[in-house]
Structures are given as C-alpha cells and as structure tokens.
XYZ file of C-alpha atoms in Angstrom:
734
model
C 6.247 -7.897 -4.627
C 2.552 -7.454 -4.013
C 1.448 -10.343 -6.237
C -1.697 -12.150 -5.199
C -0.344 -15.271 -6.942
C 2.460 -15.528 -4.464
C 2.489 -17.726 -1.438
C 1.845 -16.053 1.963
C 5.546 -16.250 2.686
C 6.443 -14.274 -0.462
C 3.550 -11.882 -0.084
C 4.641 -10.709 3.349
C 8.210 -9.700 2.455
C 9.282 -6.252 3.480
C 12.496 -4.494 4.415
C 14.980 -2.917 6.869
C 15.881 0.580 7.317
C 19.421 1.901 7.075
C 20.491 5.324 8.144
C 21.458 7.913 5.577
C 21.892 11.625 5.643
C 22.343 14.330 3.107
C 23.451 17.951 3.553
C 21.730 20.320 1.234
C 23.490 23.515 0.269
C 21.124 26.415 -0.473
C 21.994 28.911 -3.227
C 20.968 32.510 -2.713
C 19.483 33.420 -6.068
C 15.901 34.705 -6.569
C 13.292 32.108 -7.807
C 10.028 32.903 -9.410
C 6.748 30.940 -9.084
C 5.165 29.843 -12.374
C 1.979 31.803 -11.686
C 3.565 34.965 -10.243
C 2.832 38.334 -11.589
C 5.474 40.309 -13.560
C 8.253 42.170 -11.739
C 6.634 45.564 -12.333
C 3.247 44.401 -11.103
C 4.879 42.926 -8.032
C 6.729 46.166 -7.245
C 3.573 48.292 -7.586
C 1.650 45.876 -5.475
C 4.293 45.845 -2.804
C 4.045 49.607 -2.525
C 0.286 49.532 -2.033
C 0.008 46.688 0.500
C 2.039 44.901 3.116
C 0.786 41.542 1.778
C -0.018 42.226 -1.923
C -1.982 39.519 -3.670
C -0.671 37.532 -6.633
C -2.969 37.398 -9.650
C -3.776 34.029 -11.266
C -3.340 33.770 -15.026
C -5.731 31.533 -17.001
C -3.146 30.378 -19.591
C -1.276 27.201 -20.044
C 1.561 26.989 -17.494
C 5.137 26.830 -18.749
C 6.984 23.877 -17.289
C 10.593 22.672 -17.339
C 12.377 21.430 -20.420
C 10.354 19.804 -23.147
C 7.384 18.827 -20.957
C 3.941 19.381 -22.460
C 2.278 22.528 -21.312
C -0.479 22.349 -18.712
C -4.060 23.469 -18.935
C -5.178 26.554 -16.988
C -4.385 26.156 -13.335
C -1.267 24.087 -14.176
C -2.468 20.868 -12.622
C -3.123 18.591 -15.643
C -0.924 18.480 -18.757
C -1.897 18.369 -22.410
C 0.697 15.714 -23.211
C 2.685 12.926 -21.590
C 5.576 10.489 -21.950
C 4.045 7.437 -23.584
C 6.525 4.634 -23.453
C 8.352 3.793 -26.674
C 6.454 6.597 -28.506
C 8.140 9.174 -26.306
C 6.588 12.540 -25.473
C 3.290 13.087 -27.255
C 0.293 15.318 -27.325
C -2.860 13.675 -25.943
C -4.708 14.552 -29.128
C -2.211 12.719 -31.332
C -2.206 9.252 -29.737
C -4.830 6.515 -29.874
C -4.776 5.871 -26.134
C -6.362 7.227 -22.964
C -3.700 9.080 -20.912
C -3.830 11.675 -18.131
C -0.796 13.515 -16.759
C -0.769 15.320 -13.373
C 1.802 17.924 -12.622
C 4.002 18.961 -9.694
C 1.748 21.998 -9.215
C -1.151 19.672 -8.366
C 1.146 17.830 -5.926
C 1.989 21.126 -4.258
C -1.504 22.577 -4.254
C -3.066 19.422 -2.787
C -0.115 18.629 -0.514
C -0.050 15.100 -2.014
C 2.323 12.947 0.075
C 2.490 9.823 -2.143
C 1.422 8.801 -5.656
C -1.844 7.491 -4.144
C -2.785 11.074 -3.216
C -2.175 12.163 -6.776
C -4.184 9.469 -8.559
C -7.079 10.088 -6.157
C -8.038 12.834 -8.643
C -8.708 10.357 -11.415
C -12.167 8.813 -11.885
C -10.739 5.634 -13.445
C -8.248 4.884 -10.609
C -8.645 3.724 -7.017
C -6.068 2.726 -4.403
C -5.817 -0.184 -1.921
C -3.250 -1.572 0.498
C -0.827 -4.170 -0.805
C -1.250 -7.775 0.527
C 0.463 -8.235 3.833
C 2.158 -4.794 4.044
C 1.485 -1.095 3.778
C 2.401 -0.694 0.125
C 0.083 1.131 -2.283
C -1.774 -0.885 -4.939
C -3.475 1.043 -7.741
C -6.593 -0.111 -9.562
C -7.039 1.037 -13.184
C -10.047 -0.110 -15.178
C -10.634 -2.727 -12.458
C -7.159 -4.362 -12.643
C -4.285 -4.005 -10.200
C -1.045 -2.137 -10.751
C 1.438 -3.045 -8.013
C 3.572 -0.288 -6.543
C 6.741 -1.924 -7.808
C 5.296 -1.989 -11.318
C 5.145 1.834 -11.528
C 7.569 3.187 -14.127
C 10.325 5.715 -13.323
C 11.218 8.008 -16.235
C 10.071 5.150 -18.541
C 12.070 2.411 -16.762
C 10.525 -0.595 -15.069
C 12.068 -2.041 -11.875
C 13.602 1.182 -10.598
C 10.711 2.754 -8.640
C 10.839 2.547 -4.816
C 8.987 -0.709 -4.139
C 6.115 -0.148 -1.728
C 5.192 3.502 -2.239
C 6.526 6.559 -4.058
C 6.820 9.869 -2.209
C 6.161 12.936 -4.267
C 8.977 15.369 -3.379
C 11.013 14.640 -6.523
C 8.148 14.079 -8.971
C 7.426 16.442 -11.862
C 4.666 14.443 -13.545
C 2.516 11.416 -12.820
C 1.361 9.893 -16.161
C -1.571 7.415 -16.042
C -1.950 5.203 -19.099
C -5.395 3.632 -19.147
C -5.708 0.412 -21.045
C -3.550 -2.488 -22.356
C 0.017 -1.339 -22.597
C 2.395 -4.217 -23.513
C 3.333 -2.472 -26.754
C 4.145 0.977 -25.343
C 5.783 -0.076 -22.072
C 6.455 -3.829 -22.215
C 5.302 -6.349 -19.615
C 5.707 -5.133 -16.037
C 8.127 -7.328 -14.077
C 5.721 -7.701 -11.130
C 3.040 -9.226 -13.296
C 0.436 -6.533 -13.062
C -0.691 -3.613 -15.245
C -3.383 -5.392 -17.264
C -5.779 -2.418 -17.219
C -3.150 0.339 -17.351
C 0.149 1.594 -15.977
C 1.583 4.558 -14.122
C 4.888 6.339 -14.878
C 6.398 9.074 -12.764
C 8.836 11.641 -14.169
C 11.483 13.158 -11.969
C 12.191 16.898 -11.613
C 15.012 18.460 -13.609
C 16.397 21.980 -13.520
C 13.984 24.548 -14.974
C 14.994 27.515 -17.124
C 14.194 29.728 -14.202
C 16.168 29.321 -10.927
C 14.210 27.696 -8.061
C 14.789 27.923 -4.322
C 11.613 26.793 -2.681
C 11.092 25.837 0.941
C 7.927 24.209 2.357
C 7.141 23.666 6.021
C 4.129 21.422 6.586
C 2.316 19.507 9.268
C -0.870 17.595 10.070
C -3.487 18.081 12.727
C -2.593 14.621 14.165
C 1.017 15.605 14.798
C 3.129 14.974 11.663
C 5.734 17.613 10.817
C 7.868 17.992 7.718
C 10.030 20.112 5.472
C 10.655 20.052 1.731
C 13.500 22.005 0.102
C 13.645 22.234 -3.692
C 16.656 23.910 -5.296
C 17.301 24.171 -9.027
C 19.821 26.049 -11.187
C 21.107 26.212 -14.763
C 24.577 27.390 -15.492
C 27.114 27.536 -18.302
C 27.489 29.885 -21.281
C 24.102 28.702 -22.667
C 22.596 27.352 -19.454
C 23.477 23.939 -20.794
C 24.180 22.452 -17.308
C 21.519 21.927 -14.739
C 21.132 20.680 -11.208
C 17.939 19.978 -9.230
C 18.038 18.899 -5.582
C 14.985 17.875 -3.517
C 15.013 16.952 0.110
C 11.914 15.910 2.024
C 11.556 14.836 5.651
C 8.125 14.109 7.210
C 7.265 12.208 10.398
C 5.045 11.904 13.414
C 1.689 10.541 14.599
C -0.865 9.890 11.787
C -4.637 10.313 12.003
C -4.938 6.568 12.817
C -4.630 6.017 16.522
C -1.226 4.802 17.765
C 0.209 4.754 14.202
C 3.421 6.625 13.480
C 4.961 7.272 10.107
C 8.361 8.644 9.181
C 9.701 9.174 5.704
C 12.680 10.725 4.030
C 13.483 11.324 0.351
C 16.607 12.774 -1.221
C 16.781 13.343 -4.971
C 19.589 14.846 -7.137
C 19.174 15.395 -10.823
C 22.023 16.546 -13.136
C 21.523 17.302 -16.786
C 23.290 18.587 -19.843
C 21.404 20.237 -22.765
C 23.540 20.658 -25.846
C 22.544 21.367 -29.480
C 22.365 17.656 -30.245
C 23.242 15.859 -27.059
C 21.090 15.691 -23.846
C 22.311 13.794 -20.803
C 20.577 13.047 -17.450
C 21.930 11.577 -14.216
C 19.567 10.939 -11.285
C 20.033 9.712 -7.762
C 17.098 8.901 -5.511
C 17.137 7.739 -1.890
C 13.868 6.998 -0.022
C 13.263 5.652 3.448
C 9.913 4.859 5.092
C 9.097 3.610 8.599
C 5.607 2.766 9.806
C 4.961 1.635 13.391
C 1.621 0.184 14.412
C 0.277 0.279 10.843
C -3.448 -0.696 10.557
C -3.535 -3.896 8.400
C -5.942 -5.266 5.886
C -8.620 -7.747 7.108
C -9.442 -11.126 5.700
C -12.968 -12.568 5.921
C -14.151 -16.165 5.944
C -17.863 -17.009 5.764
C -20.609 -14.747 4.476
C -20.838 -12.456 7.441
C -19.167 -9.131 6.675
C -17.670 -7.109 9.549
C -18.891 -3.544 10.133
C -16.130 -0.971 9.943
C -14.528 0.218 13.245
C -14.523 3.929 13.861
C -12.548 5.906 11.261
C -9.439 6.385 13.353
C -9.515 3.199 15.446
C -6.413 0.975 15.152
C -6.707 -2.788 15.611
C -3.017 -3.381 14.984
C -0.697 -4.624 17.682
C 1.786 -1.984 18.859
C 4.788 -4.210 18.059
C 4.009 -4.304 14.322
C 6.266 -2.231 12.047
C 7.503 -1.855 8.493
C 10.866 -0.413 7.464
C 11.769 0.193 3.822
C 14.792 1.719 2.174
C 15.427 2.249 -1.577
C 18.479 3.569 -3.371
C 18.142 4.332 -7.119
C 20.560 5.575 -9.694
C 19.953 6.332 -13.415
C 21.918 7.528 -16.412
C 20.029 8.542 -19.583
C 20.984 10.182 -22.827
C 19.600 11.347 -26.235
C 21.524 12.317 -29.328
C 20.136 13.821 -32.535
C 21.942 11.781 -35.091
C 20.309 13.653 -38.026
C 17.448 16.139 -38.538
C 14.277 14.526 -37.066
C 16.227 11.435 -35.912
C 17.161 10.791 -32.276
C 18.968 7.865 -30.645
C 18.504 7.271 -26.925
C 19.846 4.991 -24.233
C 19.657 4.627 -20.512
C 20.556 2.348 -17.619
C 19.526 2.295 -13.969
C 19.781 0.194 -10.825
C 17.920 -0.029 -7.548
C 18.704 -1.695 -4.226
C 15.911 -2.251 -1.755
C 15.946 -3.497 1.855
C 12.761 -4.147 3.811
C 12.125 -5.450 7.306
C 8.700 -5.947 8.830
C 6.786 -7.487 11.706
C 3.211 -7.982 10.566
C -0.222 -9.034 11.894
C -2.858 -10.668 9.709
C -6.352 -10.569 11.175
C -9.108 -12.817 9.862
C -12.797 -12.119 10.671
C -15.189 -15.101 10.879
C -18.842 -14.878 11.975
C -18.296 -12.235 14.629
C -14.918 -13.300 15.914
C -11.404 -12.385 14.845
C -8.159 -14.232 15.056
C -4.715 -13.197 13.860
C -1.195 -14.488 13.312
C 2.253 -12.864 13.064
C 4.885 -12.836 10.411
C 8.402 -11.394 10.467
C 10.035 -10.881 7.064
C 13.338 -9.661 5.678
C 13.464 -8.894 2.007
C 16.165 -7.529 -0.219
C 16.042 -6.835 -3.944
C 18.568 -5.774 -6.556
C 17.300 -4.567 -9.879
C 18.886 -3.305 -13.106
C 17.062 -1.859 -16.078
C 18.345 -0.683 -19.425
C 16.924 0.450 -22.730
C 18.138 1.821 -26.087
C 16.391 2.780 -29.256
C 15.872 5.284 -32.077
C 13.000 7.548 -33.110
C 12.673 9.299 -36.454
C 10.415 11.186 -38.812
C 10.437 11.268 -42.548
C 8.008 11.643 -45.501
C 7.237 9.199 -48.280
C 5.400 11.393 -50.754
C 2.300 12.816 -49.044
C 2.546 10.320 -46.123
C 4.508 11.260 -43.015
C 6.140 8.539 -40.922
C 7.085 8.499 -37.246
C 9.104 5.336 -36.657
C 10.334 3.857 -33.429
C 12.572 0.919 -32.652
C 13.733 -0.008 -29.184
C 15.140 -2.691 -26.891
C 14.883 -2.998 -23.138
C 15.859 -5.381 -20.363
C 15.068 -5.724 -16.710
C 16.664 -8.154 -14.205
C 15.457 -8.425 -10.637
C 17.006 -10.686 -7.940
C 15.165 -11.188 -4.669
C 16.575 -12.382 -1.356
C 14.558 -13.209 1.752
C 14.016 -14.829 5.111
C 10.906 -15.204 7.277
C 9.357 -16.655 10.406
C 5.786 -16.783 11.500
C 3.288 -17.991 14.090
C 0.943 -19.770 11.696
C -0.987 -22.488 13.490
C -0.893 -20.493 16.806
C -3.456 -17.746 16.210
C -4.554 -15.496 18.975
C -8.060 -14.091 19.555
C -8.371 -10.364 18.851
C -11.018 -7.798 17.977
C -11.504 -5.148 15.340
C -13.386 -2.961 17.816
C -11.818 -3.563 21.264
C -8.339 -4.716 20.632
C -6.304 -6.137 23.465
C -2.486 -5.993 23.381
C -0.764 -9.372 23.259
C 2.847 -10.352 23.587
C 4.690 -11.062 20.387
C 3.747 -14.697 19.504
C 6.394 -17.303 19.064
C 7.616 -18.872 15.825
C 6.129 -22.075 14.503
C 7.952 -22.165 11.180
C 10.597 -20.110 9.402
C 13.125 -20.327 6.562
C 16.165 -18.347 5.549
C 18.873 -16.552 7.446
C 18.006 -13.043 8.701
C 21.676 -12.195 8.995
C 22.365 -13.242 5.376
C 19.105 -13.777 3.427
C 19.578 -16.152 0.441
C 18.349 -15.834 -3.139
C 14.650 -16.669 -3.545
C 13.895 -15.665 -7.157
C 15.232 -14.053 -10.275
C 13.279 -12.393 -13.079
C 14.696 -11.522 -16.462
C 12.587 -9.634 -19.032
C 13.772 -8.698 -22.513
C 11.821 -7.161 -25.340
C 12.189 -5.516 -28.769
C 9.713 -3.165 -30.195
C 9.093 -1.473 -33.592
C 6.342 0.844 -34.801
C 5.387 3.323 -37.402
C 2.786 6.096 -37.167
C 1.698 7.092 -40.683
C 0.185 10.496 -41.209
C -2.302 11.142 -44.032
C -3.870 14.392 -45.228
C -1.283 16.648 -43.537
C -1.331 14.459 -40.406
C -5.043 14.775 -39.948
C -5.281 11.004 -40.046
C -2.710 9.099 -38.007
C -2.415 5.331 -38.215
C -0.082 3.489 -35.775
C 1.045 -0.076 -36.369
C 3.717 -1.979 -34.446
C 4.585 -4.929 -32.273
C 6.742 -5.846 -29.278
C 8.357 -9.298 -28.763
C 8.758 -10.102 -25.072
C 10.716 -12.818 -23.346
C 10.046 -13.645 -19.683
C 12.392 -15.841 -17.602
C 11.772 -16.463 -13.947
C 13.467 -18.937 -11.620
C 12.421 -19.711 -8.017
C 14.712 -20.973 -5.166
C 14.006 -22.544 -1.801
C 14.364 -20.293 1.194
C 17.650 -21.001 2.973
C 19.072 -23.534 0.592
C 18.922 -21.539 -2.654
C 17.979 -24.796 -4.431
C 16.068 -24.055 -7.618
C 12.467 -25.343 -7.315
C 10.699 -23.636 -10.220
C 11.471 -22.248 -13.700
C 9.583 -20.190 -16.188
C 10.737 -19.251 -19.735
C 8.378 -18.160 -22.462
C 7.904 -15.458 -25.108
C 5.048 -13.660 -26.794
C 4.555 -10.991 -29.374
C 1.987 -8.241 -28.742
C 0.768 -6.102 -31.701
C -0.753 -2.627 -31.745
C -3.148 -1.027 -34.165
C -4.204 2.517 -33.457
C -6.081 5.193 -35.357
C -6.549 8.966 -34.723
C -8.632 11.291 -36.884
C -8.772 14.944 -36.214
C -12.196 16.323 -36.966
C -10.845 19.704 -35.979
C -7.333 20.811 -34.887
C -8.579 20.578 -31.238
C -10.974 17.648 -31.636
C -9.972 14.011 -32.440
C -11.547 10.586 -32.401
C -9.464 7.431 -31.904
C -9.524 3.636 -31.707
C -7.054 0.926 -30.833
C -6.583 -2.758 -30.617
C -3.938 -3.485 -28.001
C -2.695 -6.162 -25.558
C -1.277 -6.424 -22.135
C 1.063 -9.238 -21.109
C 1.807 -10.907 -17.855
C 3.731 -14.032 -16.813
C 1.636 -17.219 -17.214
C 1.158 -19.527 -14.278
C 2.833 -22.777 -13.367
C 0.816 -25.832 -12.468
C 0.971 -26.264 -8.695
C 1.703 -29.427 -6.740
C -1.243 -31.917 -6.631
C -2.341 -31.226 -10.218
C -2.140 -33.724 -13.061
C 0.338 -31.445 -14.950
C 2.328 -30.237 -11.966
C 5.234 -28.019 -12.977
C 3.900 -27.237 -16.466
C 4.604 -23.646 -17.489
C 1.724 -21.792 -19.141
C 2.290 -19.293 -21.954
C 2.163 -15.592 -20.989
C -1.319 -14.414 -20.279
C -2.574 -11.928 -22.855
C -5.261 -9.314 -22.219
C -6.822 -8.192 -25.455
C -8.327 -4.731 -25.606
C -10.566 -2.834 -28.066
C -11.034 0.821 -27.346
C -12.532 3.878 -29.020
C -12.905 7.445 -27.863
C -13.005 11.184 -28.475
C -10.682 13.950 -27.129
C -11.208 17.698 -27.010
C -8.577 20.359 -26.272
C -9.806 23.950 -25.886
C -6.347 25.202 -24.779
C -7.589 26.257 -21.319
C -9.474 23.037 -20.651
C -9.814 19.532 -22.109
C -12.113 16.534 -22.011
C -12.040 12.893 -23.108
C -14.527 10.019 -23.485
C -13.630 6.348 -24.096
C -15.377 2.988 -24.326
C -13.385 -0.255 -24.063
C -13.393 -4.004 -23.690
C -10.510 -5.917 -21.996
C -10.437 -9.720 -21.837
C -7.881 -11.208 -19.513
C -6.986 -14.913 -19.307
C -7.526 -16.624 -15.884
C -5.838 -19.919 -14.899
C -7.506 -22.502 -12.676
C -7.448 -26.252 -11.894
C -10.273 -28.145 -13.526
C -12.186 -30.032 -10.836
C -12.830 -32.964 -13.310
C -9.567 -33.392 -15.086
C -7.308 -31.959 -12.271
C -5.361 -30.055 -14.993
C -4.202 -26.534 -14.336
C -4.800 -24.434 -17.459
C -5.602 -20.915 -18.634
C -9.245 -21.568 -19.499
C -11.080 -18.771 -17.687
C -11.701 -15.214 -18.822
C -12.176 -11.979 -16.842
C -13.985 -9.498 -19.073
C -14.241 -5.817 -18.405
C -16.450 -3.562 -20.647
C -16.383 0.054 -19.653
C -16.928 3.695 -20.423
C -15.016 6.681 -19.075
C -15.426 10.420 -19.161
C -12.973 12.927 -17.775
C -12.621 16.741 -17.836
C -9.837 19.045 -16.619
C -8.794 22.686 -16.819
C -10.669 25.967 -16.561
C -13.918 25.967 -18.515
C -14.982 29.242 -16.904
C -12.580 31.915 -15.798
C -11.733 31.466 -12.174
C -13.438 28.020 -12.003
C -11.335 24.911 -12.521
C -12.353 21.250 -12.614
C -10.708 17.850 -12.459
C -13.058 14.929 -12.551
C -15.301 12.506 -14.427
C -17.060 9.161 -14.189
C -16.169 5.540 -15.002
C -18.426 2.517 -15.510
C -17.232 -1.128 -15.678
C -19.335 -4.112 -16.551
C -17.064 -6.863 -15.263
C -17.727 -10.629 -15.576
C -16.023 -13.918 -14.945
C -16.425 -16.284 -17.854
C -15.515 -19.950 -18.527
C -14.198 -20.390 -15.033
C -14.754 -24.149 -14.731
C -17.270 -23.392 -11.883
C -20.796 -22.964 -13.190
C -21.765 -21.176 -9.956
C -19.222 -18.397 -10.687
C -19.675 -17.945 -14.410
C -21.233 -14.484 -14.976
C -20.294 -13.303 -11.528
C -18.439 -10.040 -10.840
C -14.694 -10.208 -10.129
C -13.309 -9.361 -6.676
C -12.847 -5.718 -5.855
C -14.155 -4.210 -9.131
C -16.799 -1.521 -8.535
C -19.292 -0.837 -11.322
C -19.194 2.953 -10.913
C -16.624 5.449 -9.771
C -17.063 9.236 -9.782
C -14.787 12.215 -9.029
C -15.550 15.952 -8.955
C -12.775 18.287 -7.985
C -13.611 22.019 -8.191
C -11.389 25.070 -7.554
C -12.734 28.590 -7.300
C -10.654 31.824 -7.272
C -12.469 34.197 -4.899
C -12.764 37.471 -6.821
C -13.327 39.528 -3.698
C -9.892 38.428 -2.345
C -7.297 37.991 -5.109
C -4.901 35.215 -4.331
C -7.432 33.080 -2.481
C -8.585 29.780 -4.018
C -11.123 27.454 -2.472
C -11.252 23.755 -3.372
C -13.804 20.970 -2.861
C -13.711 17.324 -3.968
C -16.204 14.480 -3.911
C -15.173 10.821 -4.584
C -17.808 8.110 -4.891
C -17.292 4.386 -5.461
C -20.037 1.794 -5.813
C -20.159 -1.524 -4.008
C -17.606 -4.287 -4.479
C -17.562 -8.071 -3.952
C -15.032 -9.729 -1.736
C -15.413 -13.182 -3.212
C -15.937 -14.714 -6.665
C -19.115 -16.400 -5.454
C -20.524 -12.848 -4.974
C -21.858 -13.661 -1.437
C -19.665 -11.061 0.348
C -20.054 -7.381 -0.534
C -18.891 -4.099 0.834
C -21.262 -1.076 0.358
C -20.661 1.975 -1.741
C -18.838 4.906 -0.232
C -18.440 8.664 -0.637
C -15.557 10.820 0.506
C -15.559 14.594 0.694
C -12.324 16.656 0.719
C -11.875 20.440 1.094
C -8.908 22.789 0.724
C -7.856 26.336 0.410
C -4.693 28.245 -0.513
C -3.733 31.861 -0.392
C -0.949 33.186 -2.560
C 0.746 36.467 -1.634
C 4.145 38.032 -1.024
C 5.990 38.446 2.220
C 9.151 40.563 2.063
C 8.992 40.366 -1.735
C 9.018 36.581 -1.670
C 6.182 34.614 -3.281
C 4.464 32.657 -0.487
C 1.600 30.293 -0.418
C -0.494 29.166 2.585
C -2.213 25.818 2.012
C -4.671 23.629 3.888
C -6.073 20.280 2.699
C -8.601 18.164 4.569
C -9.387 14.655 3.312
C -12.417 12.655 4.473
C -13.902 15.793 5.917
C -16.903 13.935 7.446
C -14.514 11.374 9.095
C -16.571 8.549 7.615
C -15.598 4.987 8.405
C -15.879 2.516 5.462
C -14.142 -0.291 3.669
C -12.589 1.428 0.656
C -11.496 -1.622 -1.250
C -12.000 -5.389 -1.420
C -9.335 -5.982 -4.046
C -7.189 -9.027 -3.463
C -9.795 -10.723 -1.376
C -9.148 -8.663 1.817
C -10.575 -5.408 3.163
C -8.822 -2.072 3.199
C -10.214 0.492 5.583
C -10.268 4.095 4.490
C -8.068 6.703 6.177
C -9.773 8.900 8.696
C -10.116 12.652 8.454
C -6.670 14.095 7.851
C -5.796 17.792 7.778
C -2.544 19.019 6.296
C -1.222 22.541 6.553
C 1.767 24.082 4.724
C 3.584 27.278 4.002
C 5.701 27.445 0.818
C 8.086 30.350 0.099
C 10.225 31.000 -3.001
C 13.496 32.699 -2.238
C-alpha cells in the first residue's frame, strides 16, 4: 500500500499482469440518453434537419435505481451514500459531502478517479510513493488509492488507481469519518474518504458505445449495455467494457488499461440483491517517477512533457473483484442488509527512484512483486420509528476486512547511477545489491484484520426540522508483519478504540440548513522502531478529532455549501532526550471551504469553490519545527468550472476550468518549498442525432497552456504535473 510509514521495500511493491479477455454480447434494443428530447420532438426535428439538435433541460436528472437526483446538468448529485447511514440527502446530514455522477465522467472524459476529483476545491491528487498509483489529498491529509471504498466496502477497490468505466457515482466525504465508514485498512483517510458506486441496470435500456483517443496517440473504446427484464423488470444486468492504450502526452511513456464490469441485480417488493464482478488491468511503461530532494536547493521543473525515466521501467497491475450484496425489508421502515466481497491483486514493477541534491541527480532501481488477497463483509439493520413527537432513524452494523500481502523484491541500493532531470541518458539495468523473497512464489509479508461494530440514532424534532445524530463505532485493529522470504513473524499490532459522533442539523427553511459535528478519524498507531528505548511497543490507534460547522443550500437546480472545521491528528516521534517513541506530536488543520454546483442561471452551469487550510505542527519534540507547516499542505486551493450552452447553436456546450493551488513545503523544517501553480482546462461537446441515434462529440484539453510545474510535495517527494493532454470522443446510443 502507499503508506509513508512503510519501509522503502514495502513502499515499492507493485504487481504483475495476467491476460484476460471478455466477449461482450450487444443487445439490439433502443436506448435513450437522460437529456434527450421526447420522441415526438425528435421525430419533428429529424424531418427538419439532417443533424437535428437535442435540447438541454434544466431540471434534475433522473438516474438509476434509488440514487439521489442530480442538479441541473446532471453532474453533481443532491445526495450520496454515507457509510452506515446509507443513502441520504445532503441537507439532512451533519457532514460535508459531494457526489459526482457518471454524466460528469462522460462529459469530461475522465479516465480515472483522479480526473473526477479534480473538480473539487477541497481535493488534490499526487503520485503514490514509489509507483504510479493515485493518492488523494482531502483537507490536507492523504487518502491512499487502496483506501477508496467500493459500494461501501473497504479493501475491494483496485489498489493503485480506479478506472471510471463502471462507476456511477464518486462520493467524497470531507472530514473525520471513523463513525460512518470505519478505519481504512491502509491507515489513511484522516481528512476524508472517497467511495465509488458501481453502475447497475437503469429503468431505461442502455446500449452506448464510445470511441475515444488522445492527441498523443492513445485509442480506446467503451461499451455500456444495460437491460431490465422479467414481469415487473425485477431482474437487471449492466455490462461495461473499456479498453484504452497507446502513447501518453509524456514522452516515451505508454499506458494500456482494460476494465470489465458485470452487475446483476434483483428488485423485488421487499428483497433487493446485487452481484458484481470487476476486472481491471493496467500497464505503464517508462512512467515518469516522483523526485526526492536532499538539501535546500529545489530543482526547477523540466519541460512539461519531458520524461526522465529509464525506458526499462514499468508497472503492471491486475485486480479481480467480486461482490454479493442484499437488502430485505423486514417490516415497514425497517431494512436488514448484508454483503461480502473479495479481491485478488497481482503487481509487478521495475522502478527508478531519482534523488536531486544541489544540482546533481542520482537514482537507484527496485524490482518488486506484490500480491494481495482481501475479503470484506458487513451486515446491519436500519429502521425508522416515532416516539411521540420525536422521530428516530436507528442504525446498527458490523463489518470486517482481512487483507493478506505477499511479496518479493530486489534493488540496487548502494550502487546509484548519475542521471539528470533535464538531459537523461539511458543506462543499462543496474545489478542487484540486495533482495528478499522468491519471485516465483512470494511469501506472506503482512496480515491486517479490522473488525468494528457501530450504532447510531438520528432523532428528529419539530417535524424533522431539527435532526440530532448520536452514535459510536468500536474498532479493533490487528496487524502482523513477517520477514520477506522466511515468513517469520517480526511484528505484531493489536489494539481497539471507540470513536463517537455528535451531529446536529437545523433546517432554517426546507432548502436551507445549518449543521455542526464532533467526529473522529482512526488509524493504526505506530510501533516503536529498533534503536529506541521502548522498541517493539505498540501505540494505541491514532485519533484525529474534528469540530465542524457549516451551512447548505439547495435551490433544486443548483446548490451551495460552506464549512469551517478543525482537525487535530496525533503524530508519533522518537524523543531526542529520552529516546522513547511516543505519540506526542500534533498536526492541526483549521480550515474553511465553500463550494457551488448546478445551474444558477439558465444555460450556465458551475462546479467550483475555494478552500483555505491553516495547518501547523505542534508539540513535535523539535522546537525548530513547532508552528511550522506540514509537508504538502497548501494554504489555498481554488476551482472554477463553467459550462455554457450556446443559444445560437442548440446542442453545443462550451466548458472552461481553472485550478489554482498555493505553495507547499517539501520538508517539516519549511526550508524547501514549491511555488503555487495554476492549470487551465477547456472542453466542448455537441449533442445531436445521427440516423435517429443520440450522438455526442466531445473534446477535453487539460493543462491548455502546457505549463510545467511541481503539482504536489506530499509525502516528501515531488510530483510533476501532466503536460497538455487532449482527449476526443464520439458516444452513440443505439
């Protein structure tokens, strides 16, 4: 996993690629786009023009099943799936949540979850340590890619990145989340979490084909087929197949990905069942790595598309996921639910780690094999009842995740070679100085077992105008480590904690609410390392305590939210005087966020906002660092995404986006800093009909100015921004 607390050996694990193929049968039934005109309007338009335009409706978009409706434009939803609380309206919960839809994914040609969350002012993205995984930054804290939830389950999401072909919603929960989601198995998620919801069959049949490509040479196809059948359409099937590959906008870097997803469901009067299969394969050759820096001299960025990776570097990743879920209405307003899922991951990689020091750069090589088996299960009950004038929404649930990791590695540490970030010479693959484990049969390196039980009650007063949520989750974390090769246990962790929740919502008007919460996040505590006076001592789980208040507004066609918060996260360090490793430090984030989404003016849509974080290190044991800013946490982030429907040409929409991030420090001493950066994106789409089939032509250009900059310093290494990338696509509904 992408944990900065891991050793370099563990941090560089990745995985081999296995071949798989899937034949997709297409069904010849008409499908209708969500924003298409009525049949009669389509017929009349077809008579008057060869390519009649499709009008755009400024109403909330209808989406599959029981998903919350979207604001005008269909790109941001008015509700989300919020952990143990289930599906909720944003106005009714004392948390800050944003949910992006599959329409946004299609409109912006988003390839991975990172492309989706780029719309959010409170979220930024960086490379994972030692590989090409995506790491998300919410309220200044990391969320590892393998700590992203999948339909409410931890441990099942493809490990390094999540492709978007099978995604219906991307829900971003901002703030401490141990109560609603439990502790993430990877040990991240202090400032928030991300959950992706998979596509299921809609009430309307879907047969949608997309052909896409980039200006750099990538080509791809996406086929999406969905049907409901049975006497009452109680059975559903949704199949998504995506294949994309070719040369990226970074020189000499190739990327190939494949995703196959099958969703089966049953919708009865009381019983609802879901079965999901997901297969994802990614292969990156010559991937541009992150850059470490020693000393105070910061490197200037190479040109935007320049690649300083060796051509022999690569990363291969393969994930296979299966899930079974069910809900049963045991009585009016009472529902029991249960689910189980498993994931198998294989990763193989040959990596280069460059380090810049006072004008010169050296690098070393690491080859890793990593395998992981995960299982996740949950069960619970939700119910509603009244006690006199007070309504009650109660929840009780239990969940478990078990993850077993296997690995082998070898590297050239101690034999660095000289290289350059600006004029890179190709070198032969360096030899091995040290290695462990068997690449033909990697042994067990760690196991993680997480179990929790949660209860809550949301009490409604004054006809649910005032909602008060109280609850708690008890979490047990067990982790064992084993030596590479020998599988001899060399570390153990076993501890528990209870995290409470207090939340309040008051509706000033039916569409205007204020809220407040006191919540916590929970991550595994550290273990005293060798050389300390208390070597081997296990620390209690680290708690991040949050206080948050805010206001939300829902005008049906657009919405807005404002929040202020404080998060205090424990930090462990070894005291230089006592030589005792303990959780004595604090990382404190105080912030304010504003976001807006929807269509405030007819034909003009907006997604954007601004975030401010006052972040400090406190009680660190080093007086020179107390009061300093943490690594990789910008003070300001700003997003403005505008869409405009051109009235002179119905069906044509123009899009522009600006993303700004203030400066960030690379070290806790605050002597190394990367400057602020701004990125401009543009796009356009034209919706019409060709041979009576709804068709959309899309173009999306990110980093329009082709600016070169370090986009993140999180983790203590530099991530360079992607160069200008232009994507084109044609989508047709049959």
